[in-house]
mmCIF file with all atom_site columns, C-alpha atoms in Angstrom:
data_model
loop_
_atom_site.group_PDB
_atom_site.id
_atom_site.type_symbol
_atom_site.label_atom_id
_atom_site.label_alt_id
_atom_site.label_comp_id
_atom_site.label_asym_id
_atom_site.label_entity_id
_atom_site.label_seq_id
_atom_site.pdbx_PDB_ins_code
_atom_site.Cartn_x
_atom_site.Cartn_y
_atom_site.Cartn_z
_atom_site.occupancy
_atom_site.B_iso_or_equiv
_atom_site.pdbx_formal_charge
_atom_site.auth_seq_id
_atom_site.auth_comp_id
_atom_site.auth_asym_id
_atom_site.auth_atom_id
_atom_site.pdbx_PDB_model_num
ATOM 1   C CA . UNK A 1 1   ? 18.267  -26.688 5.985   1.00 42.00 ? 1   UNK A CA 1
ATOM 2   C CA . UNK A 1 2   ? 20.926  -26.146 8.746   1.00 40.00 ? 2   UNK A CA 1
ATOM 3   C CA . UNK A 1 3   ? 19.789  -26.179 12.345  1.00 44.00 ? 3   UNK A CA 1
ATOM 4   C CA . UNK A 1 4   ? 21.184  -22.694 12.595  1.00 44.00 ? 4   UNK A CA 1
ATOM 5   C CA . UNK A 1 5   ? 18.941  -21.534 9.930   1.00 43.00 ? 5   UNK A CA 1
ATOM 6   C CA . UNK A 1 6   ? 15.910  -23.100 11.640  1.00 45.00 ? 6   UNK A CA 1
ATOM 7   C CA . UNK A 1 7   ? 16.730  -21.462 14.872  1.00 45.00 ? 7   UNK A CA 1
ATOM 8   C CA . UNK A 1 8   ? 16.816  -18.000 13.266  1.00 38.00 ? 8   UNK A CA 1
ATOM 9   C CA . UNK A 1 9   ? 13.554  -18.673 11.598  1.00 45.00 ? 9   UNK A CA 1
ATOM 10  C CA . UNK A 1 10  ? 11.912  -19.913 14.897  1.00 45.00 ? 10  UNK A CA 1
ATOM 11  C CA . UNK A 1 11  ? 13.227  -17.011 16.909  1.00 44.00 ? 11  UNK A CA 1
ATOM 12  C CA . UNK A 1 12  ? 12.279  -14.240 14.618  1.00 40.00 ? 12  UNK A CA 1
ATOM 13  C CA . UNK A 1 13  ? 8.698   -13.303 13.546  1.00 39.00 ? 13  UNK A CA 1
ATOM 14  C CA . UNK A 1 14  ? 7.444   -12.695 10.066  1.00 39.00 ? 14  UNK A CA 1
ATOM 15  C CA . UNK A 1 15  ? 7.093   -9.010  9.173   1.00 37.00 ? 15  UNK A CA 1
ATOM 16  C CA . UNK A 1 16  ? 3.523   -8.193  8.672   1.00 32.00 ? 16  UNK A CA 1
ATOM 17  C CA . UNK A 1 17  ? 3.169   -6.696  5.256   1.00 36.00 ? 17  UNK A CA 1
ATOM 18  C CA . UNK A 1 18  ? -0.450  -5.895  4.718   1.00 37.00 ? 18  UNK A CA 1
ATOM 19  C CA . UNK A 1 19  ? 0.035   -3.759  1.715   1.00 37.00 ? 19  UNK A CA 1
ATOM 20  C CA . UNK A 1 20  ? 2.651   -5.976  -0.040  1.00 39.00 ? 20  UNK A CA 1
ATOM 21  C CA . UNK A 1 21  ? 1.318   -7.665  -3.207  1.00 41.00 ? 21  UNK A CA 1
ATOM 22  C CA . UNK A 1 22  ? 0.468   -11.408 -2.771  1.00 48.00 ? 22  UNK A CA 1
ATOM 23  C CA . UNK A 1 23  ? 2.165   -13.525 -5.192  1.00 50.00 ? 23  UNK A CA 1
ATOM 24  C CA . UNK A 1 24  ? -0.363  -16.048 -6.823  1.00 51.00 ? 24  UNK A CA 1
ATOM 25  C CA . UNK A 1 25  ? 0.199   -19.258 -8.461  1.00 47.00 ? 25  UNK A CA 1
ATOM 26  C CA . UNK A 1 26  ? 0.248   -19.273 -12.193 1.00 46.00 ? 26  UNK A CA 1
ATOM 27  C CA . UNK A 1 27  ? -3.211  -19.733 -13.761 1.00 54.00 ? 27  UNK A CA 1
ATOM 28  C CA . UNK A 1 28  ? -1.798  -22.844 -15.535 1.00 67.00 ? 28  UNK A CA 1
ATOM 29  C CA . UNK A 1 29  ? -1.390  -24.551 -12.146 1.00 82.00 ? 29  UNK A CA 1
ATOM 30  C CA . UNK A 1 30  ? -3.592  -27.710 -12.340 1.00 90.00 ? 30  UNK A CA 1
ATOM 31  C CA . UNK A 1 31  ? -5.070  -26.898 -8.855  1.00 95.00 ? 31  UNK A CA 1
ATOM 32  C CA . UNK A 1 32  ? -5.131  -23.117 -9.011  1.00 95.00 ? 32  UNK A CA 1
ATOM 33  C CA . UNK A 1 33  ? -8.836  -22.978 -8.234  1.00 96.00 ? 33  UNK A CA 1
ATOM 34  C CA . UNK A 1 34  ? -8.609  -25.294 -5.275  1.00 97.00 ? 34  UNK A CA 1
ATOM 35  C CA . UNK A 1 35  ? -5.632  -23.325 -3.918  1.00 97.00 ? 35  UNK A CA 1
ATOM 36  C CA . UNK A 1 36  ? -7.522  -20.022 -4.427  1.00 96.00 ? 36  UNK A CA 1
ATOM 37  C CA . UNK A 1 37  ? -10.521 -21.435 -2.677  1.00 97.00 ? 37  UNK A CA 1
ATOM 38  C CA . UNK A 1 38  ? -8.346  -22.740 0.264   1.00 97.00 ? 38  UNK A CA 1
ATOM 39  C CA . UNK A 1 39  ? -6.449  -19.459 0.530   1.00 96.00 ? 39  UNK A CA 1
ATOM 40  C CA . UNK A 1 40  ? -9.766  -17.437 0.623   1.00 96.00 ? 40  UNK A CA 1
ATOM 41  C CA . UNK A 1 41  ? -11.264 -19.777 3.387   1.00 96.00 ? 41  UNK A CA 1
ATOM 42  C CA . UNK A 1 42  ? -8.186  -19.930 5.652   1.00 97.00 ? 42  UNK A CA 1
ATOM 43  C CA . UNK A 1 43  ? -6.407  -16.677 4.940   1.00 96.00 ? 43  UNK A CA 1
ATOM 44  C CA . UNK A 1 44  ? -3.017  -18.292 3.841   1.00 96.00 ? 44  UNK A CA 1
ATOM 45  C CA . UNK A 1 45  ? -1.341  -16.745 0.735   1.00 95.00 ? 45  UNK A CA 1
ATOM 46  C CA . UNK A 1 46  ? -1.860  -18.783 -2.362  1.00 95.00 ? 46  UNK A CA 1
ATOM 47  C CA . UNK A 1 47  ? 1.852   -18.925 -3.095  1.00 94.00 ? 47  UNK A CA 1
ATOM 48  C CA . UNK A 1 48  ? 2.486   -20.512 0.329   1.00 96.00 ? 48  UNK A CA 1
ATOM 49  C CA . UNK A 1 49  ? 0.038   -23.167 -0.366  1.00 97.00 ? 49  UNK A CA 1
ATOM 50  C CA . UNK A 1 50  ? 1.477   -23.882 -3.853  1.00 97.00 ? 50  UNK A CA 1
ATOM 51  C CA . UNK A 1 51  ? 5.042   -24.024 -2.530  1.00 96.00 ? 51  UNK A CA 1
ATOM 52  C CA . UNK A 1 52  ? 4.128   -26.638 0.284   1.00 98.00 ? 52  UNK A CA 1
ATOM 53  C CA . UNK A 1 53  ? 2.169   -28.556 -2.176  1.00 98.00 ? 53  UNK A CA 1
ATOM 54  C CA . UNK A 1 54  ? 5.106   -28.705 -4.559  1.00 97.00 ? 54  UNK A CA 1
ATOM 55  C CA . UNK A 1 55  ? 7.569   -29.548 -1.742  1.00 97.00 ? 55  UNK A CA 1
ATOM 56  C CA . UNK A 1 56  ? 5.256   -32.281 -0.188  1.00 97.00 ? 56  UNK A CA 1
ATOM 57  C CA . UNK A 1 57  ? 4.088   -34.238 -3.301  1.00 97.00 ? 57  UNK A CA 1
ATOM 58  C CA . UNK A 1 58  ? 5.436   -32.712 -6.479  1.00 96.00 ? 58  UNK A CA 1
ATOM 59  C CA . UNK A 1 59  ? 1.823   -32.576 -7.634  1.00 96.00 ? 59  UNK A CA 1
ATOM 60  C CA . UNK A 1 60  ? 1.401   -36.398 -7.197  1.00 97.00 ? 60  UNK A CA 1
ATOM 61  C CA . UNK A 1 61  ? -2.344  -36.692 -6.069  1.00 97.00 ? 61  UNK A CA 1
ATOM 62  C CA . UNK A 1 62  ? -1.908  -40.188 -4.942  1.00 97.00 ? 62  UNK A CA 1
ATOM 63  C CA . UNK A 1 63  ? 1.451   -39.579 -3.120  1.00 97.00 ? 63  UNK A CA 1
ATOM 64  C CA . UNK A 1 64  ? 2.033   -41.652 0.168   1.00 97.00 ? 64  UNK A CA 1
ATOM 65  C CA . UNK A 1 65  ? 4.920   -41.068 2.368   1.00 95.00 ? 65  UNK A CA 1
ATOM 66  C CA . UNK A 1 66  ? 6.763   -43.829 4.337   1.00 93.00 ? 66  UNK A CA 1
ATOM 67  C CA . UNK A 1 67  ? 5.103   -42.478 7.387   1.00 93.00 ? 67  UNK A CA 1
ATOM 68  C CA . UNK A 1 68  ? 1.680   -42.758 5.782   1.00 96.00 ? 68  UNK A CA 1
ATOM 69  C CA . UNK A 1 69  ? 1.061   -39.048 4.946   1.00 97.00 ? 69  UNK A CA 1
ATOM 70  C CA . UNK A 1 70  ? -1.484  -38.708 2.129   1.00 98.00 ? 70  UNK A CA 1
ATOM 71  C CA . UNK A 1 71  ? -2.086  -36.685 -0.965  1.00 98.00 ? 71  UNK A CA 1
ATOM 72  C CA . UNK A 1 72  ? -0.994  -33.389 -2.440  1.00 98.00 ? 72  UNK A CA 1
ATOM 73  C CA . UNK A 1 73  ? -0.348  -31.753 0.965   1.00 98.00 ? 73  UNK A CA 1
ATOM 74  C CA . UNK A 1 74  ? 0.750   -34.995 2.664   1.00 98.00 ? 74  UNK A CA 1
ATOM 75  C CA . UNK A 1 75  ? -1.575  -35.013 5.405   1.00 98.00 ? 75  UNK A CA 1
ATOM 76  C CA . UNK A 1 76  ? -1.321  -37.706 8.189   1.00 97.00 ? 76  UNK A CA 1
ATOM 77  C CA . UNK A 1 77  ? -4.344  -40.088 8.640   1.00 97.00 ? 77  UNK A CA 1
ATOM 78  C CA . UNK A 1 78  ? -5.158  -38.917 12.231  1.00 96.00 ? 78  UNK A CA 1
ATOM 79  C CA . UNK A 1 79  ? -4.751  -35.318 11.193  1.00 97.00 ? 79  UNK A CA 1
ATOM 80  C CA . UNK A 1 80  ? -7.029  -35.698 8.126   1.00 97.00 ? 80  UNK A CA 1
ATOM 81  C CA . UNK A 1 81  ? -9.662  -37.637 10.186  1.00 97.00 ? 81  UNK A CA 1
ATOM 82  C CA . UNK A 1 82  ? -9.786  -34.563 12.558  1.00 97.00 ? 82  UNK A CA 1
ATOM 83  C CA . UNK A 1 83  ? -9.786  -31.816 9.961   1.00 97.00 ? 83  UNK A CA 1
ATOM 84  C CA . UNK A 1 84  ? -12.459 -33.665 7.675   1.00 96.00 ? 84  UNK A CA 1
ATOM 85  C CA . UNK A 1 85  ? -14.869 -33.571 10.540  1.00 97.00 ? 85  UNK A CA 1
ATOM 86  C CA . UNK A 1 86  ? -14.180 -29.999 11.699  1.00 96.00 ? 86  UNK A CA 1
ATOM 87  C CA . UNK A 1 87  ? -14.238 -28.525 8.306   1.00 96.00 ? 87  UNK A CA 1
ATOM 88  C CA . UNK A 1 88  ? -16.970 -30.599 6.482   1.00 95.00 ? 88  UNK A CA 1
ATOM 89  C CA . UNK A 1 89  ? -14.830 -32.285 3.879   1.00 96.00 ? 89  UNK A CA 1
ATOM 90  C CA . UNK A 1 90  ? -15.645 -35.602 2.151   1.00 95.00 ? 90  UNK A CA 1
ATOM 91  C CA . UNK A 1 91  ? -14.130 -38.841 2.934   1.00 95.00 ? 91  UNK A CA 1
ATOM 92  C CA . UNK A 1 92  ? -11.541 -39.258 0.297   1.00 97.00 ? 92  UNK A CA 1
ATOM 93  C CA . UNK A 1 93  ? -8.193  -37.836 1.619   1.00 97.00 ? 93  UNK A CA 1
ATOM 94  C CA . UNK A 1 94  ? -6.881  -38.068 -2.032  1.00 98.00 ? 94  UNK A CA 1
ATOM 95  C CA . UNK A 1 95  ? -9.537  -35.779 -3.292  1.00 98.00 ? 95  UNK A CA 1
ATOM 96  C CA . UNK A 1 96  ? -7.266  -32.655 -4.614  1.00 98.00 ? 96  UNK A CA 1
ATOM 97  C CA . UNK A 1 97  ? -9.727  -30.165 -3.320  1.00 98.00 ? 97  UNK A CA 1
ATOM 98  C CA . UNK A 1 98  ? -10.421 -31.532 0.090   1.00 98.00 ? 98  UNK A CA 1
ATOM 99  C CA . UNK A 1 99  ? -6.640  -32.492 0.526   1.00 98.00 ? 99  UNK A CA 1
ATOM 100 C CA . UNK A 1 100 ? -5.683  -28.982 -0.286  1.00 98.00 ? 100 UNK A CA 1
ATOM 101 C CA . UNK A 1 101 ? -8.314  -27.522 2.192   1.00 98.00 ? 101 UNK A CA 1
ATOM 102 C CA . UNK A 1 102 ? -7.076  -29.917 4.725   1.00 98.00 ? 102 UNK A CA 1
ATOM 103 C CA . UNK A 1 103 ? -3.309  -29.119 4.404   1.00 98.00 ? 103 UNK A CA 1
ATOM 104 C CA . UNK A 1 104 ? -4.062  -25.274 4.158   1.00 98.00 ? 104 UNK A CA 1
ATOM 105 C CA . UNK A 1 105 ? -6.232  -25.485 7.464   1.00 98.00 ? 105 UNK A CA 1
ATOM 106 C CA . UNK A 1 106 ? -3.376  -27.296 9.123   1.00 98.00 ? 106 UNK A CA 1
ATOM 107 C CA . UNK A 1 107 ? -0.918  -24.614 7.899   1.00 98.00 ? 107 UNK A CA 1
ATOM 108 C CA . UNK A 1 108 ? -3.170  -22.021 9.447   1.00 97.00 ? 108 UNK A CA 1
ATOM 109 C CA . UNK A 1 109 ? -3.298  -23.952 12.759  1.00 97.00 ? 109 UNK A CA 1
ATOM 110 C CA . UNK A 1 110 ? 0.516   -24.150 12.850  1.00 97.00 ? 110 UNK A CA 1
ATOM 111 C CA . UNK A 1 111 ? 0.771   -20.368 11.987  1.00 96.00 ? 111 UNK A CA 1
ATOM 112 C CA . UNK A 1 112 ? -1.681  -19.421 14.619  1.00 96.00 ? 112 UNK A CA 1
ATOM 113 C CA . UNK A 1 113 ? 0.153   -21.605 17.096  1.00 96.00 ? 113 UNK A CA 1
ATOM 114 C CA . UNK A 1 114 ? 3.650   -20.433 16.501  1.00 94.00 ? 114 UNK A CA 1
ATOM 115 C CA . UNK A 1 115 ? 3.459   -17.095 14.561  1.00 92.00 ? 115 UNK A CA 1
ATOM 116 C CA . UNK A 1 116 ? 6.499   -17.459 12.261  1.00 92.00 ? 116 UNK A CA 1
ATOM 117 C CA . UNK A 1 117 ? 7.256   -19.180 8.915   1.00 94.00 ? 117 UNK A CA 1
ATOM 118 C CA . UNK A 1 118 ? 10.306  -21.347 10.169  1.00 93.00 ? 118 UNK A CA 1
ATOM 119 C CA . UNK A 1 119 ? 8.305   -22.786 13.151  1.00 94.00 ? 119 UNK A CA 1
ATOM 120 C CA . UNK A 1 120 ? 5.056   -23.242 11.019  1.00 96.00 ? 120 UNK A CA 1
ATOM 121 C CA . UNK A 1 121 ? 6.940   -25.187 8.394   1.00 96.00 ? 121 UNK A CA 1
ATOM 122 C CA . UNK A 1 122 ? 8.868   -27.309 10.820  1.00 95.00 ? 122 UNK A CA 1
ATOM 123 C CA . UNK A 1 123 ? 5.688   -28.216 12.744  1.00 97.00 ? 123 UNK A CA 1
ATOM 124 C CA . UNK A 1 124 ? 3.778   -28.881 9.721   1.00 97.00 ? 124 UNK A CA 1
ATOM 125 C CA . UNK A 1 125 ? 6.548   -31.308 8.408   1.00 96.00 ? 125 UNK A CA 1
ATOM 126 C CA . UNK A 1 126 ? 7.571   -33.020 11.724  1.00 95.00 ? 126 UNK A CA 1
ATOM 127 C CA . UNK A 1 127 ? 4.464   -32.501 13.738  1.00 96.00 ? 127 UNK A CA 1
ATOM 128 C CA . UNK A 1 128 ? 3.940   -29.903 16.573  1.00 97.00 ? 128 UNK A CA 1
ATOM 129 C CA . UNK A 1 129 ? 4.797   -32.435 19.189  1.00 96.00 ? 129 UNK A CA 1
ATOM 130 C CA . UNK A 1 130 ? 8.200   -33.085 17.702  1.00 96.00 ? 130 UNK A CA 1
ATOM 131 C CA . UNK A 1 131 ? 8.669   -29.406 17.235  1.00 96.00 ? 131 UNK A CA 1
ATOM 132 C CA . UNK A 1 132 ? 7.608   -28.519 20.833  1.00 97.00 ? 132 UNK A CA 1
ATOM 133 C CA . UNK A 1 133 ? 10.299  -30.913 21.965  1.00 96.00 ? 133 UNK A CA 1
ATOM 134 C CA . UNK A 1 134 ? 12.931  -29.428 19.846  1.00 96.00 ? 134 UNK A CA 1
ATOM 135 C CA . UNK A 1 135 ? 12.031  -26.131 21.398  1.00 95.00 ? 135 UNK A CA 1
ATOM 136 C CA . UNK A 1 136 ? 12.163  -27.352 24.984  1.00 96.00 ? 136 UNK A CA 1
ATOM 137 C CA . UNK A 1 137 ? 15.036  -29.791 24.960  1.00 95.00 ? 137 UNK A CA 1
ATOM 138 C CA . UNK A 1 138 ? 17.159  -28.727 21.929  1.00 94.00 ? 138 UNK A CA 1
ATOM 139 C CA . UNK A 1 139 ? 16.674  -32.243 20.427  1.00 95.00 ? 139 UNK A CA 1
ATOM 140 C CA . UNK A 1 140 ? 17.633  -31.722 16.705  1.00 95.00 ? 140 UNK A CA 1
ATOM 141 C CA . UNK A 1 141 ? 14.674  -31.953 14.208  1.00 95.00 ? 141 UNK A CA 1
ATOM 142 C CA . UNK A 1 142 ? 15.086  -34.699 11.544  1.00 95.00 ? 142 UNK A CA 1
ATOM 143 C CA . UNK A 1 143 ? 17.356  -33.845 8.656   1.00 95.00 ? 143 UNK A CA 1
ATOM 144 C CA . UNK A 1 144 ? 14.375  -33.938 6.240   1.00 94.00 ? 144 UNK A CA 1
ATOM 145 C CA . UNK A 1 145 ? 12.600  -31.283 8.340   1.00 95.00 ? 145 UNK A CA 1
ATOM 146 C CA . UNK A 1 146 ? 15.582  -29.034 8.313   1.00 94.00 ? 146 UNK A CA 1
ATOM 147 C CA . UNK A 1 147 ? 16.098  -29.197 4.766   1.00 94.00 ? 147 UNK A CA 1
ATOM 148 C CA . UNK A 1 148 ? 12.323  -28.707 4.074   1.00 95.00 ? 148 UNK A CA 1
ATOM 149 C CA . UNK A 1 149 ? 12.510  -25.453 6.240   1.00 94.00 ? 149 UNK A CA 1
ATOM 150 C CA . UNK A 1 150 ? 15.632  -24.165 4.561   1.00 93.00 ? 150 UNK A CA 1
ATOM 151 C CA . UNK A 1 151 ? 13.979  -24.723 0.973   1.00 94.00 ? 151 UNK A CA 1
ATOM 152 C CA . UNK A 1 152 ? 10.546  -23.141 1.811   1.00 96.00 ? 152 UNK A CA 1
ATOM 153 C CA . UNK A 1 153 ? 11.231  -20.351 4.322   1.00 94.00 ? 153 UNK A CA 1
ATOM 154 C CA . UNK A 1 154 ? 12.940  -18.086 1.644   1.00 93.00 ? 154 UNK A CA 1
ATOM 155 C CA . UNK A 1 155 ? 9.961   -18.703 -0.709  1.00 93.00 ? 155 UNK A CA 1
ATOM 156 C CA . UNK A 1 156 ? 7.344   -17.999 2.105   1.00 92.00 ? 156 UNK A CA 1
ATOM 157 C CA . UNK A 1 157 ? 8.941   -15.154 3.881   1.00 83.00 ? 157 UNK A CA 1
ATOM 158 C CA . UNK A 1 158 ? 7.674   -11.620 3.575   1.00 54.00 ? 158 UNK A CA 1
ATOM 159 C CA . UNK A 1 159 ? 3.828   -11.658 3.864   1.00 55.00 ? 159 UNK A CA 1
ATOM 160 C CA . UNK A 1 160 ? 1.826   -12.744 6.762   1.00 57.00 ? 160 UNK A CA 1
ATOM 161 C CA . UNK A 1 161 ? -1.434  -14.631 6.505   1.00 66.00 ? 161 UNK A CA 1
ATOM 162 C CA . UNK A 1 162 ? -4.388  -12.485 6.277   1.00 65.00 ? 162 UNK A CA 1
ATOM 163 C CA . UNK A 1 163 ? -7.205  -12.903 9.033   1.00 60.00 ? 163 UNK A CA 1
ATOM 164 C CA . UNK A 1 164 ? -9.049  -15.974 8.129   1.00 54.00 ? 164 UNK A CA 1
ATOM 165 C CA . UNK A 1 165 ? -12.798 -15.472 7.608   1.00 48.00 ? 165 UNK A CA 1
ATOM 166 C CA . UNK A 1 166 ? -13.650 -18.386 10.092  1.00 44.00 ? 166 UNK A CA 1
ATOM 167 C CA . UNK A 1 167 ? -13.767 -17.736 13.823  1.00 43.00 ? 167 UNK A CA 1
ATOM 168 C CA . UNK A 1 168 ? -10.308 -17.487 15.390  1.00 42.00 ? 168 UNK A CA 1
ATOM 169 C CA . UNK A 1 169 ? -9.774  -17.704 19.284  1.00 43.00 ? 169 UNK A CA 1
ATOM 170 C CA . UNK A 1 170 ? -9.791  -14.525 21.024  1.00 42.00 ? 170 UNK A CA 1
ATOM 171 C CA . UNK A 1 171 ? -6.110  -13.142 21.781  1.00 43.00 ? 171 UNK A CA 1
ATOM 172 C CA . UNK A 1 172 ? -5.057  -13.191 25.314  1.00 47.00 ? 172 UNK A CA 1
ATOM 173 C CA . UNK A 1 173 ? -5.420  -10.005 27.346  1.00 51.00 ? 173 UNK A CA 1
ATOM 174 C CA . UNK A 1 174 ? -2.652  -7.404  26.914  1.00 50.00 ? 174 UNK A CA 1
ATOM 175 C CA . UNK A 1 175 ? -0.754  -6.534  30.249  1.00 46.00 ? 175 UNK A CA 1
ATOM 176 C CA . UNK A 1 176 ? -0.899  -3.006  29.172  1.00 49.00 ? 176 UNK A CA 1
ATOM 177 C CA . UNK A 1 177 ? -4.797  -2.960  29.225  1.00 52.00 ? 177 UNK A CA 1
ATOM 178 C CA . UNK A 1 178 ? -4.828  -3.937  32.922  1.00 50.00 ? 178 UNK A CA 1
ATOM 179 C CA . UNK A 1 179 ? -6.380  -1.219  35.247  1.00 49.00 ? 179 UNK A CA 1
ATOM 180 C CA . UNK A 1 180 ? -4.088  1.053   37.084  1.00 47.00 ? 180 UNK A CA 1
ATOM 181 C CA . UNK A 1 181 ? -6.350  1.139   40.272  1.00 46.00 ? 181 UNK A CA 1
ATOM 182 C CA . UNK A 1 182 ? -7.951  -1.410  42.349  1.00 49.00 ? 182 UNK A CA 1
ATOM 183 C CA . UNK A 1 183 ? -11.215 -0.978  44.056  1.00 52.00 ? 183 UNK A CA 1
ATOM 184 C CA . UNK A 1 184 ? -11.141 -1.106  47.969  1.00 55.00 ? 184 UNK A CA 1
ATOM 185 C CA . UNK A 1 185 ? -14.247 -2.397  50.032  1.00 54.00 ? 185 UNK A CA 1
ATOM 186 C CA . UNK A 1 186 ? -14.684 1.243   51.154  1.00 57.00 ? 186 UNK A CA 1
ATOM 187 C CA . UNK A 1 187 ? -15.152 2.361   47.535  1.00 55.00 ? 187 UNK A CA 1
ATOM 188 C CA . UNK A 1 188 ? -11.866 4.103   47.548  1.00 52.00 ? 188 UNK A CA 1
ATOM 189 C CA . UNK A 1 189 ? -9.168  3.506   44.689  1.00 51.00 ? 189 UNK A CA 1
ATOM 190 C CA . UNK A 1 190 ? -5.552  2.532   45.320  1.00 48.00 ? 190 UNK A CA 1
ATOM 191 C CA . UNK A 1 191 ? -2.616  2.574   42.763  1.00 41.00 ? 191 UNK A CA 1
ATOM 192 C CA . UNK A 1 192 ? -1.247  -0.792  41.904  1.00 42.00 ? 192 UNK A CA 1
ATOM 193 C CA . UNK A 1 193 ? 2.494   -0.616  41.844  1.00 40.00 ? 193 UNK A CA 1
ATOM 194 C CA . UNK A 1 194 ? 4.505   -2.944  39.505  1.00 38.00 ? 194 UNK A CA 1
ATOM 195 C CA . UNK A 1 195 ? 6.004   -5.948  41.270  1.00 39.00 ? 195 UNK A CA 1
ATOM 196 C CA . UNK A 1 196 ? 9.698   -5.576  41.854  1.00 38.00 ? 196 UNK A CA 1
ATOM 197 C CA . UNK A 1 197 ? 9.934   -9.243  40.349  1.00 42.00 ? 197 UNK A CA 1
ATOM 198 C CA . UNK A 1 198 ? 8.433   -8.143  36.989  1.00 37.00 ? 198 UNK A CA 1
ATOM 199 C CA . UNK A 1 199 ? 11.400  -6.202  35.404  1.00 38.00 ? 199 UNK A CA 1
ATOM 200 C CA . UNK A 1 200 ? 10.784  -4.582  31.975  1.00 36.00 ? 200 UNK A CA 1
ATOM 201 C CA . UNK A 1 201 ? 13.399  -6.687  30.502  1.00 37.00 ? 201 UNK A CA 1
ATOM 202 C CA . UNK A 1 202 ? 11.487  -9.852  31.314  1.00 36.00 ? 202 UNK A CA 1
ATOM 203 C CA . UNK A 1 203 ? 8.303   -8.362  29.793  1.00 27.00 ? 203 UNK A CA 1
ATOM 204 C CA . UNK A 1 204 ? 9.831   -7.499  26.500  1.00 29.00 ? 204 UNK A CA 1
ATOM 205 C CA . UNK A 1 205 ? 11.804  -10.915 26.431  1.00 34.00 ? 205 UNK A CA 1
ATOM 206 C CA . UNK A 1 206 ? 8.768   -12.765 26.761  1.00 34.00 ? 206 UNK A CA 1
ATOM 207 C CA . UNK A 1 207 ? 6.947   -10.669 24.107  1.00 34.00 ? 207 UNK A CA 1
ATOM 208 C CA . UNK A 1 208 ? 9.668   -11.048 21.697  1.00 36.00 ? 208 UNK A CA 1
ATOM 209 C CA . UNK A 1 209 ? 9.809   -14.794 21.857  1.00 40.00 ? 209 UNK A CA 1
ATOM 210 C CA . UNK A 1 210 ? 6.242   -14.908 20.473  1.00 37.00 ? 210 UNK A CA 1
ATOM 211 C CA . UNK A 1 211 ? 6.561   -12.847 17.457  1.00 43.00 ? 211 UNK A CA 1
ATOM 212 C CA . UNK A 1 212 ? 2.835   -13.291 16.547  1.00 38.00 ? 212 UNK A CA 1
ATOM 213 C CA . UNK A 1 213 ? 1.160   -11.573 13.639  1.00 42.00 ? 213 UNK A CA 1
#
């Protein structure tokens, strides 16, 4: 992937296409049942999971990266330890079902954190800390991560994850829901005028950077 392609991915949100058909992995996929279960649990499209699995490990259950990432979804040991406890997984990080569950849970967390495919993939591959540093300082992501995003983003683009059945954090308050009046001590109401420092352009610029589903 080229750095420019990643910037485009990170800067533009994924169009929510609730009515679009969701591509499913072929029934012949050796882990189709586990992928379907993870998709249902975490609200990530099945073809997203299958594509990440293929890119991460090429289907090698015992795959271990030079950095120590494990199994089909190449989950790092510390990430696995955290996800295993939070999602009630067994102890074997190489178990196909549990590894797919853990990887899908992590994809969901990265989606919820960043809200677009390019950023989700970059953070999954390089880690959210490294991706946040890239956003804050412009430090280039590793060539491996850039190539990873370039290869997978076109495959994953077009459908946003559904709402996961597990509990999700409440969204932050919308500024448009704020009251137009404030209550005075004497019981009367006073109109709250917008601050001259908050220009409409600033508001829309801030919203456009998030591009959340």
